[in-house]
Amino acid sequence: MSPGGTRSQQRRLPEAVVKLAREHGMALYSAYGEFLQPWARWHLGDREGGLDAMRRGIAVCHDMGNFVYMTLLETALAEAEAEAGEIEAALASIDRTVALTERTGHRWNEADTHRARGEILLKRDPANTGPAENAFLTAIAVAQQQKAKSFELALSLGKLYQSTGRPADAHAVLAPALEGFSPTPEFPEIEKAQALLEVLERDEAVKAESARRERRVKLQLAYGAALISARAYGAEETVKAFDRARELSAGVGGSVDRLALSYGTWLGAVTTEGFEAGSKASAALLAEATHAGNGRAKGVAHRAVGATLLYGGLFHEAKRQFDQVTSLLETKDDAEFARRFNGSPRAAALILRALAAWVTSDFDAAARDAQEAAAEAEHADDAMTQGYVYGWAATFGAVRRDVPLTGLNARRLLKLVADTGLRTWAPAAEQFERWSRSMSGDGPFSAGELRAARPALKDVGHDKIVTPVIGVLAAEAEVRNGRADEALALLEEVITEIRASGLRWQEAELLRVSGEARLLGPSADPDRAGRDLEAACVGVARGAVAGEAVSIDRQPPQSARRPRPRARRFFTDPGIS
């Protein structure tokens, strides 16, 4: 409900509501019309008896007992009362509205109610701006919590700050509220807010404060990047650092590295929250990069989108995103660019595309991508690119059950950790190295060891994404050692977790091992085994393009085993032992 629109529209619409309600016996809408008609006449300049008529309309609506729209109507009445100079009556109406909101829980108009309260408080005592400021801040906080637009609210607060000699505060509240909005006839407040913002941006105090905030954002981003190296991208401190950088950057333009900020936000979302949060964050990153029109920025964004799809088990769609990365970034990235984005986006896309190609049976493409990623890592000038490629190469080897490949890259990682302190992949590397040694008869590998390592995996942000791979290896080891029950307990635990997070890229493998385990031992359950194996096949097909012959596992169930292809060696040992 707004006093906008043409005069004929303002009069015609309420009259139409009343006419239809009376013709069809709709008592509820007739009651609303009892308020809307005098409200419309009031805004057309016909003030005689308007307030009393609106109050009667409010009373009729209350008698109907339907309170969904009552907060809107009471707020509109309060604004009209304040306009007529009846300030105390207006505040009483607003107080009733706030109480009604709390009593009924109908909060859809709550932010506007507090905005109106602030405007009325200013009219009552223009010299005492504190109560009005608190009301405006409450309105903005409610709108932000509800993910609603707040430019009208910010405009009211911005005007207050400007009138009291606080231009920097006015700019700080207006700029973020207007981001993403353009003037439109339906919302004349946008144009007014933008006009005020233009005036504020020419103010010397605003310029100085904006420069100071930009420096703070850059420092916070640098701190976040350092924490990725020292504590890893899923660590609580790292996530908080990027969250703080985003808070500081609200309304700051120009030189703020928004791409690095949004990339850090995506990293935290996908590693700590899961597929849904990661998808939203990567889509926002892609939209931002597309708007910027920068090829390198789009390459970074497509890498994030592709990684999220891969972790979610949508392998074919992930490959298409990685294709975009390698098309946009045709040469290897420089070290500074790589450090800002947790390693070279191009090298990352290559090794992740190798994984996606492998699980969709495109073995030749997997070999090419893995070789190219390895070459870029070996010649990279930054440890983050090397760590990322070696980490996913070890994971790639584990998925293929290539013991030498997994062990080689695990040892590369452990040496990198020792040389540089880059600990992101250290917990996973220890697990992969232990598995590779156990497969050669050198020591055990079990579900218990994985459980002991999970706190460290969680601390670096790998528990949701890499643990399922290690879980498959541990479960297979338990089955080989005659402990099918131990394998099943671990598998059920991990399957439950990946379904909750949506990071289901290893679900088919987990179900496949579960099915095999249920065929063994005195408590064998062939029916349940069959269901698990059938679900594994469905899961594989879900992530692949229709019609492709797809198999994540190179070892079909015992009852239908086929010859297993020999694993190719995609990497050469650079002498790391």
XYZ file of C-alpha atoms in Angstrom:
577
model
C 0.000 0.000 0.000
C 1.622 3.205 -1.163
C 0.454 6.739 -1.989
C 2.222 6.370 -5.344
C 0.485 6.003 -8.729
C -1.879 8.354 -10.543
C -4.696 10.149 -8.737
C -7.283 8.126 -10.644
C -5.572 4.873 -9.632
C -5.495 5.952 -5.996
C -9.238 6.524 -6.036
C -10.260 3.699 -8.386
C -8.595 0.730 -6.713
C -10.096 1.158 -3.207
C -13.495 1.846 -4.786
C -13.186 -1.339 -6.833
C -12.402 -3.343 -3.686
C -15.511 -2.001 -1.931
C -17.745 -2.522 -4.972
C -16.650 -6.148 -5.496
C -16.915 -6.918 -1.793
C -20.460 -5.610 -1.593
C -21.585 -7.303 -4.825
C -20.267 -10.708 -3.756
C -20.849 -10.510 -0.036
C -17.164 -10.599 0.891
C -17.334 -9.134 4.373
C -13.589 -9.236 4.997
C -12.729 -7.167 1.919
C -15.632 -4.872 2.641
C -14.005 -4.177 6.017
C -10.660 -3.426 4.360
C -12.463 -1.104 1.981
C -13.887 0.823 4.926
C -10.283 1.861 5.651
C -8.882 2.067 2.133
C -11.463 4.497 0.740
C -10.860 7.272 3.287
C -7.106 6.582 3.190
C -7.086 7.089 -0.584
C -9.178 10.277 -0.316
C -6.753 11.567 2.328
C -3.792 11.227 -0.029
C -5.798 12.927 -2.783
C -6.203 15.982 -0.560
C -9.735 15.368 0.770
C -8.948 15.652 4.480
C -12.436 16.393 5.846
C -13.391 13.560 8.187
C -10.585 11.413 6.799
C -8.912 10.414 10.051
C -12.183 9.562 11.774
C -13.255 7.481 8.780
C -9.932 5.603 8.790
C -10.288 4.923 12.490
C -13.792 3.548 11.938
C -12.409 1.355 9.191
C -9.704 0.064 11.554
C -12.372 -0.747 14.142
C -14.407 -2.701 11.593
C -11.296 -4.690 10.589
C -10.549 -5.469 14.237
C -14.107 -6.703 14.687
C -13.556 -9.158 11.806
C -10.725 -10.759 13.831
C -8.377 -11.129 10.842
C -5.104 -9.511 11.817
C -2.907 -10.369 8.814
C -3.123 -6.853 7.329
C -3.780 -4.933 10.512
C -0.160 -3.890 11.101
C -0.097 -2.334 7.616
C -3.376 -0.474 8.167
C -2.416 0.753 11.651
C 0.946 2.012 10.327
C -0.812 3.870 7.495
C -3.197 5.442 10.012
C -0.294 6.525 12.220
C 1.442 8.216 9.286
C -1.745 10.081 8.399
C -2.211 11.162 12.018
C 1.371 12.442 12.163
C 0.859 14.315 8.889
C -2.195 15.981 10.434
C -0.133 17.030 13.451
C -1.707 14.544 15.850
C 1.668 13.221 16.984
C 0.609 11.586 20.236
C -2.278 9.803 18.510
C 0.170 8.653 15.833
C 2.565 7.238 18.431
C -0.329 5.482 20.143
C -1.281 3.863 16.820
C 2.314 2.755 16.261
C 2.506 1.330 19.791
C -0.643 -0.705 19.070
C 0.973 -1.933 15.848
C 4.180 -3.040 17.593
C 2.148 -4.839 20.280
C -0.031 -6.506 17.632
C 3.079 -7.688 15.770
C 4.446 -9.310 18.896
C 1.092 -10.851 19.810
C 0.211 -12.312 16.401
C 3.696 -13.017 14.982
C 2.700 -11.361 11.670
C 6.024 -9.622 10.984
C 5.844 -8.942 7.262
C 5.347 -5.188 7.865
C 7.540 -4.957 10.969
C 10.438 -3.069 9.357
C 8.130 -0.395 7.924
C 6.397 -0.012 11.295
C 9.704 0.887 12.939
C 10.561 3.197 10.044
C 7.252 5.053 10.554
C 7.936 5.209 14.291
C 11.272 6.905 13.611
C 9.668 9.486 11.292
C 6.988 10.291 13.882
C 9.516 10.605 16.701
C 11.476 13.119 14.629
C 8.337 15.180 14.106
C 7.637 15.163 17.832
C 11.123 16.353 18.823
C 13.454 17.269 15.928
C 16.203 18.272 18.351
C 16.324 14.845 20.030
C 17.308 12.497 17.230
C 18.404 9.533 19.379
C 15.000 7.778 19.675
C 14.360 8.188 15.943
C 17.818 6.835 15.099
C 17.175 3.762 17.248
C 13.861 3.169 15.469
C 15.495 3.441 12.015
C 18.321 1.106 13.036
C 15.761 -1.412 14.313
C 13.893 -1.177 11.007
C 17.056 -1.811 8.990
C 18.078 -4.734 11.219
C 14.645 -6.338 10.756
C 14.797 -5.875 6.973
C 18.278 -7.375 6.775
C 17.235 -10.339 8.907
C 14.250 -10.894 6.615
C 16.421 -10.436 3.482
C 14.106 -7.593 2.441
C 14.921 -4.370 0.611
C 16.010 -1.576 2.920
C 16.670 1.456 0.721
C 13.553 3.284 2.016
C 14.670 2.692 5.592
C 18.265 3.672 4.826
C 17.054 6.864 3.141
C 15.248 7.935 6.322
C 18.282 7.239 8.480
C 20.638 8.793 5.921
C 18.645 12.030 5.953
C 18.772 12.084 9.733
C 22.549 11.601 9.754
C 23.082 14.258 7.097
C 20.900 16.763 8.980
C 22.911 16.233 12.154
C 26.346 16.654 10.561
C 27.218 12.975 10.164
C 27.770 12.579 6.396
C 30.100 9.581 6.709
C 27.461 7.704 8.715
C 24.811 8.677 6.162
C 26.972 7.303 3.338
C 27.735 4.114 5.272
C 24.046 3.291 5.686
C 22.879 4.366 2.214
C 25.568 2.826 -0.010
C 25.048 -0.859 0.900
C 21.247 -0.490 0.885
C 21.316 0.748 -2.720
C 23.680 -1.896 -4.099
C 21.943 -3.785 -6.902
C 19.013 -1.337 -7.246
C 18.252 1.065 -10.088
C 15.636 3.832 -10.170
C 12.144 2.642 -11.041
C 8.746 4.402 -11.134
C 7.383 1.999 -8.517
C 10.027 3.076 -5.988
C 10.779 6.809 -6.232
C 12.735 6.418 -2.982
C 15.590 4.815 -4.954
C 16.130 7.935 -7.037
C 15.946 10.124 -3.940
C 18.431 7.910 -2.108
C 20.827 7.879 -5.060
C 20.652 11.671 -5.326
C 21.535 11.973 -1.645
C 24.326 9.427 -2.072
C 25.847 11.464 -4.915
C 25.865 14.543 -2.700
C 27.467 12.606 0.149
C 30.188 11.119 -2.056
C 31.482 14.621 -2.789
C 31.906 15.323 0.916
C 35.548 15.339 2.079
C 34.717 13.542 5.347
C 32.981 10.783 3.395
C 35.963 10.433 1.044
C 38.352 10.096 3.967
C 36.168 7.549 5.750
C 35.701 5.507 2.550
C 39.464 5.396 2.014
C 39.973 4.261 5.599
C 37.367 1.508 5.246
C 38.901 0.332 1.959
C 42.252 -0.041 3.694
C 40.596 -2.027 6.482
C 38.899 -4.349 3.990
C 42.182 -4.960 2.155
C 43.942 -5.753 5.412
C 41.137 -8.110 6.412
C 41.323 -9.865 3.042
C 45.082 -10.236 3.398
C 44.510 -11.688 6.853
C 41.997 -14.174 5.433
C 44.431 -15.207 2.697
C 47.162 -15.724 5.284
C 44.826 -17.866 7.379
C 44.083 -20.064 4.358
C 47.793 -20.898 4.339
C 48.307 -21.145 8.077
C 44.985 -22.576 9.290
C 43.303 -23.699 6.025
C 40.169 -22.469 4.323
C 37.644 -24.357 6.422
C 39.056 -23.265 9.772
C 36.746 -21.213 11.969
C 39.210 -18.308 12.080
C 39.403 -18.200 8.272
C 35.643 -18.211 7.807
C 35.267 -15.438 10.384
C 37.984 -13.378 8.694
C 36.143 -13.367 5.366
C 32.807 -12.722 7.083
C 34.335 -9.685 8.775
C 35.798 -8.483 5.479
C 32.332 -8.690 3.913
C 30.829 -6.682 6.779
C 33.478 -3.994 6.391
C 33.083 -3.842 2.610
C 29.357 -3.009 2.649
C 28.964 0.160 0.617
C 32.691 0.466 -0.131
C 33.341 0.635 -3.841
C 36.181 0.849 -6.237
C 39.388 -0.733 -5.152
C 38.004 -3.398 -2.825
C 38.856 -6.823 -4.229
C 35.293 -8.107 -4.237
C 36.204 -11.190 -6.239
C 38.625 -12.392 -3.560
C 36.037 -11.550 -0.918
C 33.293 -13.529 -2.641
C 35.671 -16.400 -3.324
C 36.561 -16.606 0.367
C 32.867 -16.567 1.225
C 32.266 -19.491 -1.152
C 35.135 -21.495 0.323
C 33.725 -21.132 3.800
C 30.183 -21.934 2.668
C 30.946 -25.137 0.780
C 33.432 -26.553 3.290
C 31.505 -25.805 6.468
C 27.848 -25.785 5.388
C 27.606 -28.007 2.333
C 26.219 -28.164 -1.177
C 23.255 -25.788 -0.896
C 25.232 -22.970 0.714
C 28.146 -23.581 -1.655
C 25.838 -23.459 -4.677
C 24.349 -20.124 -3.625
C 27.752 -18.623 -2.894
C 29.307 -19.850 -6.157
C 26.309 -18.579 -8.164
C 26.699 -15.164 -6.527
C 30.420 -15.231 -7.338
C 29.687 -16.058 -10.988
C 27.085 -13.284 -11.235
C 29.584 -10.809 -9.799
C 32.350 -11.909 -12.171
C 30.010 -11.806 -15.171
C 28.927 -8.292 -14.254
C 32.579 -7.241 -14.028
C 33.161 -8.561 -17.558
C 36.653 -9.776 -16.696
C 37.812 -13.090 -18.189
C 40.085 -14.021 -15.294
C 37.342 -13.222 -12.800
C 34.915 -15.469 -14.687
C 37.517 -18.229 -14.696
C 37.754 -18.042 -10.904
C 33.960 -18.158 -10.617
C 33.509 -21.106 -12.982
C 36.147 -22.973 -10.980
C 34.046 -22.465 -7.820
C 30.796 -23.472 -9.529
C 32.454 -26.557 -11.020
C 33.982 -27.623 -7.727
C 30.616 -27.310 -5.981
C 28.936 -29.416 -8.657
C 31.691 -32.021 -8.425
C 31.346 -32.271 -4.642
C 27.596 -32.624 -5.104
C 28.085 -35.555 -7.481
C 26.981 -33.732 -10.660
C 30.026 -34.762 -12.631
C 28.984 -33.948 -16.181
C 27.840 -30.440 -15.230
C 31.072 -29.965 -13.296
C 33.142 -30.862 -16.372
C 31.344 -28.200 -18.388
C 32.218 -25.569 -15.804
C 35.874 -26.638 -15.796
C 35.862 -26.406 -19.586
C 34.923 -22.745 -19.169
C 37.877 -22.218 -16.826
C 40.470 -23.686 -19.179
C 38.958 -21.725 -22.069
C 39.084 -18.422 -20.179
C 42.490 -19.025 -18.581
C 44.613 -20.312 -21.438
C 47.967 -19.908 -19.733
C 49.137 -20.695 -16.239
C 48.295 -18.117 -13.588
C 50.891 -15.882 -11.975
C 51.839 -16.566 -8.365
C 50.113 -13.503 -6.897
C 46.834 -14.319 -8.652
C 47.111 -17.924 -7.465
C 47.719 -16.937 -3.852
C 44.547 -14.849 -3.813
C 42.436 -17.826 -4.865
C 43.811 -20.804 -2.962
C 46.020 -21.855 -5.842
C 45.937 -21.393 -9.608
C 42.279 -21.565 -10.782
C 43.421 -23.148 -14.041
C 45.515 -25.866 -12.379
C 42.675 -26.501 -9.918
C 40.179 -26.866 -12.760
C 42.466 -29.327 -14.552
C 42.924 -31.707 -11.614
C 39.250 -31.542 -10.624
C 38.201 -32.119 -14.241
C 40.444 -35.170 -14.261
C 38.424 -36.561 -11.358
C 35.112 -35.751 -13.045
C 36.334 -37.336 -16.289
C 37.492 -40.481 -14.488
C 34.208 -41.150 -12.748
C 32.334 -40.656 -16.016
C 34.655 -43.157 -17.753
C 36.456 -40.603 -19.928
C 39.814 -42.135 -19.032
C 41.924 -40.542 -21.769
C 40.700 -37.059 -20.846
C 41.384 -37.807 -17.185
C 44.967 -38.774 -18.064
C 45.569 -35.615 -20.090
C 44.159 -33.295 -17.453
C 46.060 -34.986 -14.643
C 49.337 -34.747 -16.550
C 48.778 -31.083 -17.388
C 47.848 -30.216 -13.798
C 50.984 -31.990 -12.554
C 53.174 -30.052 -14.981
C 51.683 -26.726 -13.843
C 52.162 -27.652 -10.187
C 55.784 -28.680 -10.675
C 56.578 -25.316 -12.288
C 54.368 -23.190 -10.044
C 55.899 -20.330 -8.092
C 53.514 -20.707 -5.161
C 53.053 -23.467 -2.617
C 49.256 -23.144 -2.625
C 48.996 -24.307 -6.239
C 51.325 -27.210 -5.549
C 49.444 -28.191 -2.413
C 46.064 -28.040 -4.161
C 47.154 -30.120 -7.158
C 49.071 -32.684 -5.089
C 46.165 -32.969 -2.663
C 43.588 -33.657 -5.342
C 46.061 -35.851 -7.233
C 46.352 -38.021 -4.113
C 42.551 -38.079 -3.926
C 42.439 -38.958 -7.631
C 44.820 -41.835 -7.006
C 42.671 -43.066 -4.111
C 39.510 -42.964 -6.231
C 41.336 -45.018 -8.886
C 42.866 -47.306 -6.218
C 46.263 -46.459 -7.692
C 48.497 -47.098 -4.680
C 51.766 -45.662 -6.102
C 50.055 -42.508 -7.362
C 48.329 -41.910 -4.038
C 51.468 -42.519 -2.005
C 53.621 -40.337 -4.266
C 51.372 -37.308 -3.948
C 50.792 -37.866 -0.232
C 54.563 -37.728 0.282
C 54.793 -34.624 -1.884
C 52.193 -32.988 0.329
C 53.909 -33.947 3.563
C 57.197 -32.547 2.304
C 55.450 -29.339 1.263
C 53.963 -29.034 4.756
C 57.393 -29.525 6.317
C 59.013 -26.978 3.995
C 56.355 -24.247 4.003
C 53.975 -24.833 6.921
C 51.050 -24.989 4.481
C 48.915 -27.407 6.498
C 45.618 -27.481 4.546
C 46.181 -30.948 3.125
C 48.300 -32.359 5.961
C 45.561 -34.462 7.696
C 44.379 -35.984 4.420
C 47.943 -36.581 3.246
C 48.687 -38.540 6.416
C 45.643 -40.740 5.809
C 46.446 -41.306 2.134
C 50.087 -42.080 2.899
C 49.059 -44.547 5.625
C 46.620 -46.262 3.255
C 49.228 -46.565 0.495
C 51.713 -48.154 2.920
C 49.067 -50.549 4.255
C 48.273 -51.691 0.718
C 51.942 -52.655 0.400
C 51.796 -54.589 3.661
C 53.454 -51.885 5.756
C 51.147 -51.196 8.688
C 47.403 -51.189 9.341
C 44.632 -48.941 8.033
C 41.235 -48.966 9.726
C 38.000 -47.164 10.483
C 39.336 -46.315 13.933
C 42.295 -44.416 12.479
C 39.999 -42.395 10.254
C 37.732 -41.528 13.185
C 40.760 -40.339 15.137
C 41.805 -38.121 12.207
C 38.422 -36.505 11.651
C 38.843 -33.575 14.054
C 41.976 -32.548 12.165
C 40.193 -32.980 8.815
C 37.330 -30.836 10.067
C 39.711 -28.173 11.323
C 41.109 -27.601 7.816
C 37.755 -27.862 6.046
C 38.189 -31.278 4.448
C 35.924 -33.411 6.610
C 32.793 -32.982 4.475
C 34.575 -33.323 1.126
C 37.591 -35.641 1.499
C 36.541 -37.844 4.438
C 34.087 -39.822 2.242
C 36.977 -40.870 -0.036
C 39.076 -41.985 2.923
C 35.977 -43.616 4.402
C 35.634 -45.853 1.359
C 39.286 -46.901 1.666
C 38.918 -47.611 5.395
C 35.725 -49.620 4.889
C 37.365 -51.717 2.174
C 40.286 -52.372 4.516
C 37.891 -53.542 7.246
C 36.144 -55.877 4.786
C 39.485 -57.328 3.662
C 40.362 -57.991 7.301
C 37.095 -59.796 7.968
C 35.470 -56.967 9.938
C 32.390 -56.321 7.826
C 30.448 -54.987 10.812
C 33.113 -52.325 11.420
C 32.959 -51.381 7.742
C 29.171 -51.080 7.786
C 29.150 -48.935 10.929
C 31.575 -46.482 9.331
C 29.723 -46.486 6.001
C 26.356 -45.769 7.594
C 27.891 -42.895 9.541
C 29.455 -41.294 6.477
C 26.437 -41.876 4.191
C 24.168 -40.148 6.706
C 26.538 -37.181 6.827
C 26.925 -36.720 3.077
C 23.179 -36.828 2.569
C 22.783 -34.128 5.191
C 25.462 -31.902 3.630
C 24.526 -32.603 0.009
C 28.204 -33.277 -0.826
C 27.359 -36.672 -2.261
C 30.098 -37.206 -4.803
C 31.261 -40.451 -3.131
C 27.781 -41.773 -2.343
C 27.817 -44.415 -5.074
C 31.160 -45.772 -3.870
C 30.037 -45.835 -0.262
C 26.889 -47.735 -1.240
C 28.867 -50.115 -3.426
C 31.195 -51.057 -0.544
C 28.181 -51.321 1.766
C 26.541 -53.735 -0.649
C 29.638 -55.894 -0.846
C 30.047 -55.902 2.937
C 26.445 -57.073 3.373
C 27.172 -60.158 1.266
C 29.854 -61.345 3.712
C 29.939 -63.053 7.119
C 27.334 -64.853 9.191
C 25.020 -61.820 9.244
C 24.945 -61.450 5.456
C 21.858 -59.696 4.093
C 21.624 -60.300 0.325
C 18.377 -58.326 -0.034
C 19.826 -55.212 1.596
C 23.054 -55.726 -0.357
C 21.065 -55.729 -3.569
C 19.300 -52.499 -2.636
C 22.593 -50.791 -1.805
C 24.191 -51.887 -5.065
C 21.151 -50.805 -7.063
C 21.211 -47.401 -5.318
C 24.910 -47.107 -6.151
C 24.170 -47.582 -9.852
C 21.424 -44.951 -9.720
C 23.770 -42.547 -7.955
C 26.438 -42.971 -10.630
C 23.938 -42.331 -13.403
C 22.656 -39.209 -11.652
C 25.967 -37.437 -12.060
C 26.663 -38.443 -15.653
C 25.318 -37.409 -19.006
C 22.521 -39.658 -20.202
C 23.746 -42.537 -22.310
C 27.340 -42.573 -21.062
C 28.714 -45.823 -19.743
C 29.579 -44.799 -16.210
C 31.352 -46.596 -13.411
C 32.975 -45.011 -10.403
C 34.263 -48.308 -9.096
C 36.825 -50.346 -10.909
C 35.858 -53.414 -8.838
C 32.264 -54.605 -9.439
C 30.616 -56.832 -6.814
C 32.109 -60.310 -6.466
C 29.083 -61.913 -8.095
C 29.585 -59.951 -11.311
C 33.269 -59.126 -11.402
C 34.881 -58.229 -14.707
C 38.575 -57.802 -15.527
C 39.907 -54.606 -13.961
C 41.868 -52.207 -16.203
C 45.420 -51.554 -15.130
C 45.896 -48.136 -13.529
C 47.982 -45.786 -15.634
C 50.789 -43.803 -14.022
C 49.988 -40.161 -14.723
C 52.752 -38.600 -12.640
C 56.472 -39.073 -12.490
C 58.276 -39.134 -9.154
C 60.333 -35.919 -8.820
C 62.571 -37.525 -6.238
C 60.476 -36.788 -3.155
C 60.713 -39.646 -0.710
